[in-house]
Amino acid sequence: MYTSESIKYSTRAEIGQTSRILVVEDEELIQEMLALALEEEGFGVITAPDGRSAVEYLKSCEPNSGETPFDLIILDLMLPHINGLDICRLLRHQGNPVPILILSAKGSETDRVLGLEVGADDYLTKPFSMRELVARCRALLRRQRLSSLPQLQVLKHKNLTLNPQECRVLVRDQEVNLSPKEFRLLELFMSYARRVWSREQLLDQVWGPEFVGDSKTVDVHIRWLREKLEEDPSHPEYIVTVRGFGYRFG
């Protein structure tokens, strides 16, 4: 059973931070260096000195859901009582998606592959620089946030379907190939149906404020879109010209 002495809480962790990290490391000097470096970067840190303490603490936090209150776990492999690989296997068996960064003195390809295959998200070989460790932590946390974002909604109007995730457009059940600018234009139109956009607004949204060129490029791209989407491009039903103002969808 873990004790209050075996689990160490940083003051930053106690007041609550956006990202909280559990550091499981048995070497006291490395543990303290990791905690200090991460705290200086604004993370909340809790440390555990061995595998058994870490597992018991994780169970006490969320005994039923199989989830942890951490955004990231830094996990040494060579731990007393329960090793890092077994902890990693346990968390993944419970369906826990928390990112895991393994630290190990074992740097062979076989060791790295094994660590990743049991469910770790990254593997860092000792000795390492604290700058690299912090950078890898930030990358894992960023990847986790992106993966938790809601899926982009499929947009539909009459016989037209746009799938933002797959970058695909179907017209009357037939896939059409659009250039990146054409796709972005159509996505913008379909996301704000009936809204009127001026050329300048479309340039700002699709080409960006740094664009330098003729605003007529908007007209050219819309003509190309109509040729690919409309049954009769001279009488469009999807992208309509609003004289004196610009364009609208639908």
XYZ file of C-alpha atoms in Angstrom:
250
model
C 0.000 0.000 0.000
C 1.259 3.450 -0.810
C 1.758 5.963 1.989
C 1.444 9.705 2.123
C 5.224 9.862 2.308
C 5.703 7.900 -0.905
C 3.543 10.182 -3.079
C 4.818 13.748 -3.363
C 2.619 16.649 -4.442
C 4.037 19.849 -5.865
C 2.502 23.141 -4.765
C 1.581 23.810 -8.378
C -0.384 20.563 -8.545
C -2.290 21.429 -5.385
C -3.630 24.722 -6.709
C -4.654 23.113 -10.010
C -3.064 23.476 -13.427
C -4.239 22.933 -16.948
C -1.894 19.965 -17.359
C -0.994 17.601 -14.510
C 1.791 15.057 -14.815
C 2.488 11.920 -12.765
C 6.211 11.142 -12.606
C 7.025 7.546 -11.643
C 10.774 7.342 -10.993
C 12.703 5.473 -8.280
C 15.969 7.435 -8.487
C 15.390 10.319 -6.101
C 17.761 12.761 -7.812
C 16.195 12.201 -11.259
C 12.726 12.396 -9.733
C 13.488 15.768 -8.138
C 15.102 17.117 -11.328
C 12.085 16.076 -13.409
C 9.622 17.620 -10.969
C 11.581 20.882 -10.815
C 11.949 21.189 -14.588
C 8.256 20.495 -15.193
C 7.080 22.826 -12.421
C 9.202 25.614 -13.871
C 7.288 25.115 -17.149
C 3.976 25.542 -15.331
C 2.874 21.912 -15.011
C 1.357 20.418 -11.907
C 3.500 17.461 -10.810
C 2.921 14.453 -8.563
C 5.732 11.936 -8.072
C 5.766 8.259 -7.098
C 8.972 6.351 -6.191
C 7.960 2.872 -7.338
C 5.447 0.953 -9.427
C 3.309 -0.270 -6.553
C 2.863 3.246 -5.157
C 1.891 4.550 -8.579
C -0.661 1.790 -9.209
C -2.237 2.123 -5.784
C -2.428 5.882 -6.160
C -4.046 5.601 -9.586
C -6.615 3.161 -8.163
C -7.427 5.509 -5.300
C -8.022 8.412 -7.684
C -10.521 6.708 -9.986
C -11.369 3.277 -8.604
C -14.199 2.520 -11.037
C -13.781 4.414 -14.275
C -10.294 3.240 -15.236
C -9.306 6.865 -15.883
C -6.761 9.079 -14.159
C -6.789 12.735 -13.172
C -3.532 13.177 -15.093
C -2.908 14.536 -18.549
C 0.407 12.670 -18.895
C 2.418 9.966 -17.130
C 6.233 9.888 -17.220
C 7.181 6.320 -16.460
C 10.556 4.790 -15.679
C 10.881 1.153 -16.766
C 13.158 -0.253 -14.062
C 10.963 0.255 -11.007
C 10.768 -1.644 -7.710
C 7.774 -3.941 -7.092
C 5.974 -3.355 -10.423
C 7.954 -2.405 -13.529
C 6.990 0.269 -16.004
C 5.998 -2.132 -18.780
C 3.460 -3.836 -16.508
C 2.005 -0.487 -15.462
C 1.684 0.489 -19.104
C -0.025 -2.813 -19.964
C -2.422 -2.398 -17.022
C -3.494 1.100 -18.029
C -4.076 0.109 -21.647
C -5.956 -3.039 -20.580
C -8.260 -0.761 -18.576
C -8.804 1.315 -21.709
C -7.056 4.332 -20.232
C -5.863 6.633 -23.065
C -3.618 8.874 -20.924
C -0.369 9.618 -22.828
C 2.640 7.724 -21.452
C 6.256 8.771 -21.912
C 8.694 5.998 -21.004
C 12.116 6.790 -19.579
C 14.734 4.059 -19.700
C 18.473 3.418 -19.672
C 17.756 0.670 -22.211
C 18.161 2.250 -25.614
C 18.212 -0.651 -28.039
C 15.725 -0.798 -30.893
C 14.157 -3.920 -29.364
C 13.568 -2.164 -26.042
C 12.054 0.905 -27.710
C 9.767 -1.183 -29.909
C 8.633 -3.253 -26.922
C 7.799 -0.123 -24.932
C 5.735 1.309 -27.784
C 4.002 -1.995 -28.482
C 2.721 -2.342 -24.918
C 1.039 1.057 -25.237
C 3.537 3.847 -24.574
C 3.227 6.947 -26.736
C 6.891 7.941 -26.648
C 10.222 6.554 -25.438
C 13.161 8.610 -24.177
C 16.540 7.070 -23.414
C 18.623 8.093 -20.403
C 20.604 10.294 -20.200
C 18.452 12.993 -21.755
C 18.229 16.779 -21.716
C 15.447 18.437 -19.785
C 14.671 20.652 -22.774
C 14.000 17.592 -24.910
C 11.880 15.994 -22.195
C 9.732 19.132 -21.816
C 9.378 19.405 -25.597
C 8.225 15.776 -25.847
C 5.744 16.332 -23.005
C 4.278 19.343 -24.771
C 4.012 17.418 -28.044
C 2.177 14.516 -26.354
C -0.210 16.865 -24.564
C -0.875 18.777 -27.787
C -1.565 15.524 -29.647
C -3.949 14.415 -26.878
C -5.887 17.681 -27.015
C -6.235 17.468 -30.780
C -7.459 13.875 -30.624
C -10.129 14.859 -28.106
C -11.591 17.589 -30.309
C -15.058 16.871 -31.677
C -15.190 15.448 -35.178
C -15.882 17.970 -37.910
C -19.455 17.798 -39.141
C -20.258 16.495 -42.612
C -21.965 19.305 -44.562
C -24.893 18.542 -46.882
C -27.108 20.602 -49.166
C -29.434 19.055 -51.740
C -27.235 16.734 -53.846
C -23.963 18.142 -52.500
C -21.963 16.588 -49.629
C -18.681 17.862 -48.163
C -16.690 15.761 -45.675
C -14.083 17.959 -43.915
C -12.350 14.994 -42.265
C -11.713 13.194 -45.540
C -11.435 16.326 -47.728
C -13.984 14.778 -50.094
C -16.862 16.315 -52.030
C -19.714 14.351 -53.616
C -22.087 15.842 -56.177
C -25.072 13.679 -57.131
C -23.185 10.718 -55.540
C -20.143 11.317 -57.727
C -16.832 12.416 -56.191
C -15.321 15.584 -57.640
C -11.717 16.699 -57.345
C -11.243 20.188 -55.918
C -8.082 22.171 -55.404
C -7.301 23.199 -51.794
C -8.568 26.742 -52.417
C -11.743 25.473 -54.090
C -12.357 23.074 -51.195
C -11.825 25.805 -48.596
C -14.160 28.160 -50.470
C -16.895 25.551 -50.654
C -16.449 24.601 -46.997
C -16.768 28.238 -45.986
C -19.898 28.733 -48.104
C -21.575 25.569 -46.791
C -20.699 26.390 -43.182
C -22.515 29.732 -43.472
C -25.387 29.036 -45.834
C -27.252 32.104 -47.125
C -24.584 34.506 -45.847
C -23.327 36.982 -48.440
C -19.551 37.243 -48.756
C -17.710 40.054 -50.505
C -14.582 39.304 -52.550
C -12.440 40.956 -49.876
C -13.962 38.811 -47.120
C -13.415 35.633 -49.126
C -9.818 36.609 -49.833
C -9.226 37.202 -46.129
C -10.825 33.900 -45.066
C -9.397 31.595 -47.741
C -6.218 33.225 -49.059
C -5.302 34.997 -45.824
C -4.714 38.654 -44.965
C -1.166 38.477 -46.341
C -2.454 37.770 -49.880
C -1.205 40.244 -52.479
C -2.935 40.050 -55.833
C -6.054 40.733 -57.843
C -9.400 40.197 -56.092
C -10.670 38.815 -59.402
C -9.001 35.524 -58.425
C -12.116 34.920 -56.310
C -14.302 35.140 -59.406
C -12.035 32.710 -61.253
C -12.152 30.113 -58.464
C -15.928 30.415 -58.154
C -16.293 29.895 -61.890
C -14.175 26.734 -61.595
C -16.310 25.565 -58.649
C -19.516 26.092 -60.597
C -18.147 24.107 -63.523
C -17.474 21.167 -61.184
C -20.627 21.380 -59.047
C -23.472 22.823 -61.054
C -25.588 20.994 -63.619
C -25.874 24.312 -65.470
C -23.003 26.640 -64.450
C -24.688 29.582 -66.202
C -27.700 29.181 -63.878
C -26.122 28.105 -60.549
C -28.177 26.680 -57.691
C -25.351 26.373 -55.159
C -23.081 29.431 -55.409
C -25.184 32.442 -56.342
C -24.020 35.926 -57.320
C -25.523 38.762 -55.273
C -24.977 41.739 -57.554
C -23.218 44.670 -55.936
C -22.339 42.637 -52.820
C -20.629 39.329 -53.605
C -21.617 35.655 -53.363
C -23.741 33.430 -51.188
C -24.433 29.696 -50.937
C -27.921 28.322 -51.554
